[in-house]
Coordinates of C-alpha atoms in Angstrom, one line a residue:
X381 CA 85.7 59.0 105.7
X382 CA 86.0 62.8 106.0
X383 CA 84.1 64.3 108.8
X384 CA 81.6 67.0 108.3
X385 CA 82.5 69.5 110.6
X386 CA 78.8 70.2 112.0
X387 CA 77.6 66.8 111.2
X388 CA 75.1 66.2 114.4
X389 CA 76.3 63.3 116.7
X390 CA 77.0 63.3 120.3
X391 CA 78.8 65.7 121.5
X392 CA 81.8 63.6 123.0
X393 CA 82.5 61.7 119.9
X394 CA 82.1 64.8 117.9
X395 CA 84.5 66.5 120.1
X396 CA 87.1 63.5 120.6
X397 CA 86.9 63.1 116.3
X398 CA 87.4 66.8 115.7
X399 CA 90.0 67.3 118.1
X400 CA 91.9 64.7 116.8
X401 CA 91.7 66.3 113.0
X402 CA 92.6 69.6 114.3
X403 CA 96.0 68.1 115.7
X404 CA 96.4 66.2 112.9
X405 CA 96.0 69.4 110.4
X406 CA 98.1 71.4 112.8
X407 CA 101.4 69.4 112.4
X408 CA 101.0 68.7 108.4
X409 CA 102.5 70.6 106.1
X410 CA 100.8 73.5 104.4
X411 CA 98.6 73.1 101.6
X412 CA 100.6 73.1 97.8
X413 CA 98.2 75.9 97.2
X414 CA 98.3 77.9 99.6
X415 CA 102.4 77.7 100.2
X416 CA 102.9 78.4 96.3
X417 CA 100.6 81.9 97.1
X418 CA 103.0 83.0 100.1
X419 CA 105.9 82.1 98.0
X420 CA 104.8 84.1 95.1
X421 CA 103.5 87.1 97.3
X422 CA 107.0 86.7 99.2
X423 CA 108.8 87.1 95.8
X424 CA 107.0 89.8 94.0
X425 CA 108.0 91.4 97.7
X426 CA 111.6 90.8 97.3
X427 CA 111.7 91.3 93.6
X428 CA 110.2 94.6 93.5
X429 CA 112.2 96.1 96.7
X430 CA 115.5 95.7 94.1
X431 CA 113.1 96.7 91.2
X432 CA 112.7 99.8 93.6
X433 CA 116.4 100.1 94.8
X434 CA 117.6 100.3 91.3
X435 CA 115.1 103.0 91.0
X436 CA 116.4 105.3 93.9
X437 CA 119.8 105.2 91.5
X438 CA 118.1 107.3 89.0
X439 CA 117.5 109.8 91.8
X440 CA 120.5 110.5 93.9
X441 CA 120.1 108.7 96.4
X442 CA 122.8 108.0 99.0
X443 CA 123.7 104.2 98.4
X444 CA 124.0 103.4 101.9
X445 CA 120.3 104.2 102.2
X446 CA 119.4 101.9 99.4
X447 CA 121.4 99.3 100.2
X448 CA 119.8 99.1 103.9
X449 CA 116.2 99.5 102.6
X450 CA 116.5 96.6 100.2
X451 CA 118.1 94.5 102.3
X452 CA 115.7 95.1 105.1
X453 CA 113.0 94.4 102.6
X454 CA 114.8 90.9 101.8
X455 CA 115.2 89.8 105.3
X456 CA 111.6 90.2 106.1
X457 CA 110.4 88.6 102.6
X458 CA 112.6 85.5 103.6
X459 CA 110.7 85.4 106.7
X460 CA 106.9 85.1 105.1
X461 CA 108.5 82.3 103.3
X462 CA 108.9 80.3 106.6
X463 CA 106.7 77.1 106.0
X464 CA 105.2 77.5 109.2
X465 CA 105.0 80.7 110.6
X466 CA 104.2 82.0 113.8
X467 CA 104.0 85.6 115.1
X468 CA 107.3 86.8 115.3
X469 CA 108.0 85.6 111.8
X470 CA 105.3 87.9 110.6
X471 CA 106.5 90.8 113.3
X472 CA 110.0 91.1 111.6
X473 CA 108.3 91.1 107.8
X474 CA 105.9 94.2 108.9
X475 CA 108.7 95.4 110.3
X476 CA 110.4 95.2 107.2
X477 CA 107.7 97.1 105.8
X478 CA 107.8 99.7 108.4
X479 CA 112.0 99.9 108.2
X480 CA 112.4 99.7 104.8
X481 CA 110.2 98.8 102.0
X482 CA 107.6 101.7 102.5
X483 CA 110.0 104.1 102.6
X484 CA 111.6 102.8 98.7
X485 CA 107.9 102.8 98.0
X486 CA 107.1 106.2 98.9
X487 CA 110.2 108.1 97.9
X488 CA 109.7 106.4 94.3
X489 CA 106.5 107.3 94.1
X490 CA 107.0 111.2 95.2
X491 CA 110.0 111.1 92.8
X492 CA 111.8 112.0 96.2
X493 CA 116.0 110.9 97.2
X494 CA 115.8 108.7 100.2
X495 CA 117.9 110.6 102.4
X496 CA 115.5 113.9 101.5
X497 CA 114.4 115.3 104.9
X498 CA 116.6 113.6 106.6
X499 CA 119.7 115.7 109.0
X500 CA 121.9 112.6 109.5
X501 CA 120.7 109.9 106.7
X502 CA 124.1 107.6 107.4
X503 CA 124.3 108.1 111.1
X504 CA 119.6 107.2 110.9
X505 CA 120.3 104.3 108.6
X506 CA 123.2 102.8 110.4
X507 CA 121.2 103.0 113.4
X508 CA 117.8 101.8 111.9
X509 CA 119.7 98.4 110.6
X510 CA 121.4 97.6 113.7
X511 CA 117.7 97.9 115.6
X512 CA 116.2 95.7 113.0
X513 CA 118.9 92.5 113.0
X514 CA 118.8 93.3 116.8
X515 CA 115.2 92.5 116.6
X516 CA 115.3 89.9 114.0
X517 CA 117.8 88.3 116.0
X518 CA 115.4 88.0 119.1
X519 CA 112.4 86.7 116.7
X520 CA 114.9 83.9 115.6
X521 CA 115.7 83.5 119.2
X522 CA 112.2 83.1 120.2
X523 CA 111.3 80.5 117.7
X524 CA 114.0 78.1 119.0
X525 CA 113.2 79.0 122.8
X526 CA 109.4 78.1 121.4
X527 CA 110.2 75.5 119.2
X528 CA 106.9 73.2 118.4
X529 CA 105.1 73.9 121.2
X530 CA 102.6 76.0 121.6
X531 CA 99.1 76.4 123.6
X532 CA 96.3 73.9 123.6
X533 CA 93.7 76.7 123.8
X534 CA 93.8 77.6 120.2
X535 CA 92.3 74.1 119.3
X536 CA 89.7 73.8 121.7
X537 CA 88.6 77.6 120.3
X538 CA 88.4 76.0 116.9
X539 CA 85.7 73.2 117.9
X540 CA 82.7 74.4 115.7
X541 CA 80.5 73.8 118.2
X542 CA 82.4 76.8 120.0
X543 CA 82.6 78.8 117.0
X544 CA 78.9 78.8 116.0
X545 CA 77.9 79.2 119.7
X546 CA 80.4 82.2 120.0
X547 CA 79.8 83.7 116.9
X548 CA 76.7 86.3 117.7
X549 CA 77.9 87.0 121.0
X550 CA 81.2 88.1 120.2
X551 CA 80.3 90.2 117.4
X552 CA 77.8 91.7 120.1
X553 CA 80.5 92.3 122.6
X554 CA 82.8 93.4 120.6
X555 CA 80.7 96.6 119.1
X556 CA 79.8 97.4 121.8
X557 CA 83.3 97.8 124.0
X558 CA 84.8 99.4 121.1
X559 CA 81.5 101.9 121.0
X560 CA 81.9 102.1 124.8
X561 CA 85.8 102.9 124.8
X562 CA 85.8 105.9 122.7
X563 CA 82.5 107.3 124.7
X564 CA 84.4 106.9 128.0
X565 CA 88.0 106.9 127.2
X566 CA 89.7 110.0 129.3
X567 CA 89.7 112.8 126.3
X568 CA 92.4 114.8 124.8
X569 CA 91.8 117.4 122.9
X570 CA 94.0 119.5 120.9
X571 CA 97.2 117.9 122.8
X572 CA 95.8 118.2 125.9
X573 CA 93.6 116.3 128.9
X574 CA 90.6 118.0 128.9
X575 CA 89.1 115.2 131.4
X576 CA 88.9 112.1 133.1
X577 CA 86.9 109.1 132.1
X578 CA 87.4 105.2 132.1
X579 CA 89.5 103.7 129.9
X580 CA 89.2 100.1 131.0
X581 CA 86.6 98.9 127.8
X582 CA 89.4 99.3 125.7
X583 CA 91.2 96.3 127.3
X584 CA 88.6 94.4 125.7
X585 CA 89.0 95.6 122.1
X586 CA 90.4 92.4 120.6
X587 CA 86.7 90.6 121.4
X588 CA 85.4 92.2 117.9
X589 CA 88.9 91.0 116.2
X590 CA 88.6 87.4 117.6
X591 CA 84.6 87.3 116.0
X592 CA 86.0 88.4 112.5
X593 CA 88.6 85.9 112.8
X594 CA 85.8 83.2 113.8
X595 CA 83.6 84.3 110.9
X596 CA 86.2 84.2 108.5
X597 CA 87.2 80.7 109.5
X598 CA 83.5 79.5 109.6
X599 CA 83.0 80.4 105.8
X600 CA 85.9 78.4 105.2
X601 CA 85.0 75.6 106.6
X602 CA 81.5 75.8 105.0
X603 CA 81.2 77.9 102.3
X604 CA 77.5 79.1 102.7
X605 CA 75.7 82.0 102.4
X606 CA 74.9 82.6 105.6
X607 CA 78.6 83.2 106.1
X608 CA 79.6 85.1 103.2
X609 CA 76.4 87.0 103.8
X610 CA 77.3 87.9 107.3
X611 CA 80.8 88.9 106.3
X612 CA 79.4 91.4 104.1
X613 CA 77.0 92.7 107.0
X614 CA 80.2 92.8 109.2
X615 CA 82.1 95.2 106.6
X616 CA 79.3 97.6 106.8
X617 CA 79.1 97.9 110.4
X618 CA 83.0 98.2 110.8
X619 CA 82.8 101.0 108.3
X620 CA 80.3 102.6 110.4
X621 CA 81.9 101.8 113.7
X622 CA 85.3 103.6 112.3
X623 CA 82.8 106.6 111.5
X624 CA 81.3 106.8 115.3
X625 CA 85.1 106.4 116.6
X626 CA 86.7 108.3 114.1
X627 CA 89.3 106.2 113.8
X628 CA 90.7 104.2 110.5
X629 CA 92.0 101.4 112.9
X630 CA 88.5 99.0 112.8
X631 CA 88.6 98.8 108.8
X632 CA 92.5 98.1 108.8
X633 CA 92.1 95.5 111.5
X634 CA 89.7 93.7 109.2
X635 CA 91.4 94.5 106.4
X636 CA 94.6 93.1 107.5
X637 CA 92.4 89.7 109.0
X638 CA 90.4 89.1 105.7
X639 CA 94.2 89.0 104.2
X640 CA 95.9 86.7 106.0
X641 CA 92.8 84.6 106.5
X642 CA 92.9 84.0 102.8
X643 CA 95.9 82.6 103.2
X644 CA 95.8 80.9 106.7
X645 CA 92.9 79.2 105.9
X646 CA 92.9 78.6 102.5
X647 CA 89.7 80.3 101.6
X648 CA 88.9 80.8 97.8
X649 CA 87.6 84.3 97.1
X650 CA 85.2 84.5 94.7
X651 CA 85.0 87.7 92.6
X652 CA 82.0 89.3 93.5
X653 CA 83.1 89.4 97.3
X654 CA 86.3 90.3 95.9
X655 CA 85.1 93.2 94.2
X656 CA 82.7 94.7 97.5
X657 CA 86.3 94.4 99.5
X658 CA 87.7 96.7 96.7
X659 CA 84.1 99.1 96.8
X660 CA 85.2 98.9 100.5
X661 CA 88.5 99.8 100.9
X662 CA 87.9 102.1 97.9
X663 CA 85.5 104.0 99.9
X664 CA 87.6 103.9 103.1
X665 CA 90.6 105.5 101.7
X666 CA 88.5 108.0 98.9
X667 CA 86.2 109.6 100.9
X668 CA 85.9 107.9 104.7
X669 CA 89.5 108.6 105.9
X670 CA 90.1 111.9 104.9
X671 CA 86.9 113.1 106.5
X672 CA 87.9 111.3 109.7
X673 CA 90.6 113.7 109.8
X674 CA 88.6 116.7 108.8
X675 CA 86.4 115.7 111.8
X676 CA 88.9 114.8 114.4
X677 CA 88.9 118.4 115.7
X678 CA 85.3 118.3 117.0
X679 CA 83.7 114.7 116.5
X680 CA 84.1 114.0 120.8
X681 CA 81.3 116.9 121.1
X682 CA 78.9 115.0 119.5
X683 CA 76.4 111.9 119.5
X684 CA 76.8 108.6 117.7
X685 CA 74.1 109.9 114.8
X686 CA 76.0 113.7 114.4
X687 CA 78.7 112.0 114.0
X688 CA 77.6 109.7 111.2
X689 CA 75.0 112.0 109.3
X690 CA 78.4 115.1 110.2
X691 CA 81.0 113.1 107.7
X692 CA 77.9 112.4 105.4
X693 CA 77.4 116.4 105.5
X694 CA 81.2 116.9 104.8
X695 CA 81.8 114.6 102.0
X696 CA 78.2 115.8 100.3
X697 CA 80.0 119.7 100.8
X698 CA 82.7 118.4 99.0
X699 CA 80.8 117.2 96.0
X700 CA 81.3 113.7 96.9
X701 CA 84.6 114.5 94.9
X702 CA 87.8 112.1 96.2
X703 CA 90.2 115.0 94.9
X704 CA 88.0 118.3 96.7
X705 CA 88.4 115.8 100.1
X706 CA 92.0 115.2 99.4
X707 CA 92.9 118.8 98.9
X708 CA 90.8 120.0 102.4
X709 CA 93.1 117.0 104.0
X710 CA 96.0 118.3 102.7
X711 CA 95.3 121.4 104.0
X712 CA 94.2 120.4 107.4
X713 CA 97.7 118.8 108.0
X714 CA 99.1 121.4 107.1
X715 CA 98.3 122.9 110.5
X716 CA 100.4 120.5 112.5
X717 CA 103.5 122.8 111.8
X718 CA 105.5 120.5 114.0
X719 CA 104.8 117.5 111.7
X720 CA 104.2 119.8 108.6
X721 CA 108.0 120.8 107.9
X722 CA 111.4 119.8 106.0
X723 CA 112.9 118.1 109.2
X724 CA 108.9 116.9 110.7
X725 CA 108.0 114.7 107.7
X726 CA 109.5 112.1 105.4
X727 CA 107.5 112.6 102.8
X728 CA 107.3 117.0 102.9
X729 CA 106.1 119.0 100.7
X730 CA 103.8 115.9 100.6
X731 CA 100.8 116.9 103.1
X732 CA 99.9 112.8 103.2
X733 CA 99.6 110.9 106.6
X734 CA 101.7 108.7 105.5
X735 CA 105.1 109.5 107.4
X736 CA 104.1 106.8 110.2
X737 CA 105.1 103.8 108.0
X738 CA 108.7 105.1 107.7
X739 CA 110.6 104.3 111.0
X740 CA 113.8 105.7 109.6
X741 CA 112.2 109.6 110.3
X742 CA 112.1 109.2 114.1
X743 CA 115.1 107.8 113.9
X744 CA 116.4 110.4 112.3
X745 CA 114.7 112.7 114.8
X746 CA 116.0 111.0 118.1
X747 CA 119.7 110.8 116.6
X748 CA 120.5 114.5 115.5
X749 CA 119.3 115.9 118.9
X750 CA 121.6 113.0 120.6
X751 CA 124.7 115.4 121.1
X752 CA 123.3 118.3 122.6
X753 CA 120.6 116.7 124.4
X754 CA 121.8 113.6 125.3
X755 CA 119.5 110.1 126.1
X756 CA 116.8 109.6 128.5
X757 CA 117.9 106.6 130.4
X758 CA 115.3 103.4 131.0
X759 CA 113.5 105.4 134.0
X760 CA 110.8 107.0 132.5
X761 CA 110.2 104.1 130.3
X762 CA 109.9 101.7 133.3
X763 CA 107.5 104.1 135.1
X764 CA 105.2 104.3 131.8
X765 CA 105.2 100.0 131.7
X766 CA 104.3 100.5 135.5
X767 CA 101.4 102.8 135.1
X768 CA 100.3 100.5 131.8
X769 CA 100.2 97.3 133.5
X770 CA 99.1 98.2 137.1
X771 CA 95.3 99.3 137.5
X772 CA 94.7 102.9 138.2
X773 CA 93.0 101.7 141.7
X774 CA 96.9 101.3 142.5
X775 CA 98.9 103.6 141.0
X776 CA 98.6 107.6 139.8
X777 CA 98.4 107.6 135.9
X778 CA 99.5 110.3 133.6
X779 CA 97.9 111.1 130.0
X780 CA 101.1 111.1 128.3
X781 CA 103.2 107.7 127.2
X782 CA 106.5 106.7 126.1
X783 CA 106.1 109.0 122.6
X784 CA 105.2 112.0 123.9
X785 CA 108.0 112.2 126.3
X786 CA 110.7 111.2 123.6
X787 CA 108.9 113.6 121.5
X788 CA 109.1 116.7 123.7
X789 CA 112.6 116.0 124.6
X790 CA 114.1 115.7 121.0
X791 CA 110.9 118.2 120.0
X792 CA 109.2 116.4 117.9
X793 CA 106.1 117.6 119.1
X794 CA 105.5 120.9 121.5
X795 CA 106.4 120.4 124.7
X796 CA 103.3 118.7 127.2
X797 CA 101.4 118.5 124.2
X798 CA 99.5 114.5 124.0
X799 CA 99.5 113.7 120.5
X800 CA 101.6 110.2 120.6
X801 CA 103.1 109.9 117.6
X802 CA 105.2 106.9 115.8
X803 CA 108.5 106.6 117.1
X804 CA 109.5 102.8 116.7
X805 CA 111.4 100.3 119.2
X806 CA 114.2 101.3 117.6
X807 CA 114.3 104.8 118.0
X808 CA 113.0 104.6 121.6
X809 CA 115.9 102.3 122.7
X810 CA 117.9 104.8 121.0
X811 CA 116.4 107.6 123.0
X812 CA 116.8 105.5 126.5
X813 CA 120.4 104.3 126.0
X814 CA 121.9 105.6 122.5
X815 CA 123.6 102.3 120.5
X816 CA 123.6 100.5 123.9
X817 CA 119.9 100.2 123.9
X818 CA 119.6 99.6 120.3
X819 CA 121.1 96.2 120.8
X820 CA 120.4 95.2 124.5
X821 CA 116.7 96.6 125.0
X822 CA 115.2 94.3 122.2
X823 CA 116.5 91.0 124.1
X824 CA 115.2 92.6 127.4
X825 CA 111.7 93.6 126.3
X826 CA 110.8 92.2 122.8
X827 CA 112.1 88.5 123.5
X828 CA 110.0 87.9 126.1
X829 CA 107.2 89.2 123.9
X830 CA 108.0 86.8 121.3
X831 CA 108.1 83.9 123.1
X832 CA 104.5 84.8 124.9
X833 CA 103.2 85.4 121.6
X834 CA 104.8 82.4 119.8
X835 CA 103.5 79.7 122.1
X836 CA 100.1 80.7 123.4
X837 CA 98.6 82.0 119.9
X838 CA 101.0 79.2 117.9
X839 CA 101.0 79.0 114.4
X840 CA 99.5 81.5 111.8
X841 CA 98.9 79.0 108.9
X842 CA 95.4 77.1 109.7
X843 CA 94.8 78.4 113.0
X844 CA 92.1 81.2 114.6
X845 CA 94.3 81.8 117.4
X846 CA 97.6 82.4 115.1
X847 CA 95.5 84.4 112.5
X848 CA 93.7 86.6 115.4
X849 CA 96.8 88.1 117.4
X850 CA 98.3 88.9 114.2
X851 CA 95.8 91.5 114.0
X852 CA 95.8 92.7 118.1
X853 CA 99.2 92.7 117.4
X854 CA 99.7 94.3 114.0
X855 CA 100.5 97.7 115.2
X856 CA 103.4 96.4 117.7
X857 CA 105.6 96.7 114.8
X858 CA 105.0 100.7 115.6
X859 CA 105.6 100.8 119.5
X860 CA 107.9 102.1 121.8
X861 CA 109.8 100.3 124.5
X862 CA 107.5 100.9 127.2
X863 CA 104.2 99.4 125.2
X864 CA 105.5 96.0 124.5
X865 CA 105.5 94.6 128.1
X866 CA 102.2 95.7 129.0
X867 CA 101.1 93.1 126.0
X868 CA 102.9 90.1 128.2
X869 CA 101.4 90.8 131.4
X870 CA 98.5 92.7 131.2
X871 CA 96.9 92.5 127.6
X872 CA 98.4 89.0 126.9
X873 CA 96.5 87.6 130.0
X874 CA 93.3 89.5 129.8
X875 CA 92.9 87.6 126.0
X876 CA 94.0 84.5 127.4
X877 CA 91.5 84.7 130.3
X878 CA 88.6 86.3 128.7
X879 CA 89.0 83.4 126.0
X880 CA 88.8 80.9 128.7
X881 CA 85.7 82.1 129.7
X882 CA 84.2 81.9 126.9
X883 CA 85.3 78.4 125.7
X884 CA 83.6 77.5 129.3
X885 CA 80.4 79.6 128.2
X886 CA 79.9 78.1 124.6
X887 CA 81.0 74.7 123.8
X888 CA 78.8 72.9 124.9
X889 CA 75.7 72.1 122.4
X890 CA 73.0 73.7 122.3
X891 CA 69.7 70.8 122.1
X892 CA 66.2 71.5 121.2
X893 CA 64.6 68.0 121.4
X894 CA 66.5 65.6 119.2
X895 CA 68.3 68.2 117.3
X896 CA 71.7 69.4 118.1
X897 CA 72.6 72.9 117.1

């Protein structure tokens, strides 16, 4: 007899039966349905990366550059196929994304070659497909260091007794540290550190993820309402928390969770929610993000409601017109001579912010300054992973990171000025040991990732845990050697604690007289 997830009986039969379906469901096989849709997503992936290649023949492209795109974009579409797949499996196909796909994408779309904007496109892409079967290789390594195993914490977090408990809470936590960090977060302005602050709420970012992820897998256990309700509720406030922080991240992270919800957890989207996620995103890319940019400049100056009734002011100026914001953003970037030029973008005369999912460019970047200015060595690198994982009570910490050093030396960027752009693991490694650290660094630094990652959040398909650090981890695919360590022994460990915590805080039952809630 199937058992109803929030079916009221005592709680230690409920728990003993539930835990006992959860292992069960975790070592089947994935659903017919819900493998056929990853197969066919993985496909139409693979399929239009050649569709794409061929394309790039039509407009002089250098073959070598083609070639390495598309195969990139194979390899990682191979990897989504995985039956099973844990976090380093979806790692290497974003990265795939990142190394290759985007840029075929792009370039076709702009009616751009590949190797346009680039100094040294054979010496970049010979360099850019080492890093990425470097990496791949430690991912593969990972998942047989891992094997089966992995962490017993993800299914006590999917008791529903825990989940509904959580639920409010979270969401409540989670606003507010994200609200919180961006009020008190040291500032930089204009490149610069214009003041101190405390960062430390931002350490507890991934609270508001783990509620979405909770959320999302309540409403597919139980299709209500209530749930699908409340997801809508939870779109709208994201979309005003990215307004408050200025910052596009809170809507992608969702974004990127509804996605692979959908397909971890089966859940059947009805077309009328469909259609709000497309009003949403619609908004969010039309008229929200480019006047996130237009406001970046002076949005710290001002209070939660100017900032919200500002970017209403600006898009009304505008004429609520997509194309009038689209020019003014064009325009704004424009500014950022050191980004805006033949050699600073991918994608120039193109003025959109786009360049950051095309890891080829820093590549490119790091390797035609490599002769006259030589590498960096692993020193400055080690110090930035010192002052990210020990607290500040212990050790001096500078505004700058692992990007804006690479990107002064190579000039990237001007010189001491904080802006922290994209420069990739592989282009880092470059910068730290030249082809040396393209192949040794990933086994030293990103290995030990994947193994944390792989075991404690476990699988993606089915599971809260699996499905939630693929979003606090989504944007590793973009960091620099001296960010991924911090994740295994200071980020890594906060989650896993704070989660602990919690499970102690909220499963137990709630009982008003007879009633169990």
């Amino acid at each position: 007899m199937p058992i109803a997830p929030f079916s009221r009986m005592k709680t230690s039969k409920r728990h003993r039966q539930i835990m006992a379906l959860i292992n069960q469901f975790a070592g089947r096989p994935a659903p017919l349905a819900s493998t056929r849709w990853k197969n066919t997503f993985a496909q139409l992936y693979a399929i239009s990366a050649i569709l794409l290649g061929i394309i790039h023949l039509t407009t002089g492209s250098m073959l070598i550059l083609i070639f390495v795109f598309t195969v990139i974009s194979l390899i990682g579409a191979g990897f989504l196929m995985k039956g099973n797949p844990r976090y380093s499996d979806f790692f290497i196909f974003l990265l795939s994304a990142y190394s290759g796909y985007a840029a075929l994408l792009m370039k076709a779309i702009l009616a751009q070659p590949l190797q346009q904007n680039l100094m040294v496109p054979v010496q970049s892409a010979a360099y850019l497909f080492i890093g990425f079967c470097s990496i791949t290789s430690c991912a593969i390594a990972a998942d047989l260091i891992v094997g089966s195993r992995q962490s017993p914490i993800g299914a006590r977090i999917e008791t529903p007794v825990f989940m509904r408990n959580a639920l409010i809470p979270l969401f409540i936590m989670g606003f507010a540290t994200r609200i919180l960090h961006v009020l008190f977060n040291p500032s930089i302005k204009d490149g610069a550190d214009i003041g101190s602050g405390f960062g430390g709420f931002g350490t507890f970012e991934f609270i508001l993820s783990l509620a979405c992820v909770i959320l999302l897998r309540l409403y597919s256990l139980r299709r209500t309402s209530p749930y699908g309700a409340t997801i809508i509720i939870v779109m709208v406030a994201i979309a005003i928390l990215s307004v408050i922080t200025n910052t596009k991240k809170n809507i992608l992270d969702f974004a990127l969770l509804g996605v692979v919800s959908v397909y971890a957890f089966d859940i059947k989207v009805k077309p009328r929610v469909l259609t709000l996620f497309g009003l949403l995103m619609a908004t969010v890319i039309l008229f929200i993000s480019p006047a996130i940019h237009l406001m970046r400049t002076g949005f710290r100056d001002m209070t939660v409601m100017e900032r919200i009734t500002g970017m209403y002011t600006l898009i009304e100026q505008h004429g609520f017109s997509p194309a009038a914001l689209s020019v003014a953003e064009g325009a704004f970037m424009k500014n950022f001579t050191y980004s805006y030029n033949e050699y600073g973008s991918y994608i120039y005369p193109d003025a959109q912010n786009i360049d950051r999912f095309s890891l080829i460019l820093p590549i490119d970047q790091v390797a035609r300054g490599l002769d006259s200015m030589g590498t960096m060595g692993v020193s400055p690198f080690f110090e930035e992973i010192g002052e990210s994982v020990m607290p500040s009570v212990l050790i001096d910490k500078d505004p700058e990171t692992g990007p804006d050093l690479i990107a002064w030396k190579y000039s990237i960027r001007a010189n001491t000025s904080i802006a922290r752009p994209v420069i990739g693991f592989t282009a880092s490694s470059l910068a730290a040991q030249g082809l040396l650290g393209v192949i040794c660094l990933p086994w030293l630094l990103l290995l030990p990732f994947f193994v944390f990652s792989n075991y404690f959040f476990g699988n993606i398909k089915g599971r809260v845990f699996g499905v939630f650090v693929v979003a606090i981890a989504f944007q590793m695919v973009e960091k620099e050697i001296d960010q991924v360590i911090p994740f295994v022994f200071r980020t890594g460990p906060v989650i896993i604690l704070t989660v602990l915590i919690f499970l102690r805080m909220f499963s137990r039952q709630i009982r008003i007289g007879k009633f169990a809630l």
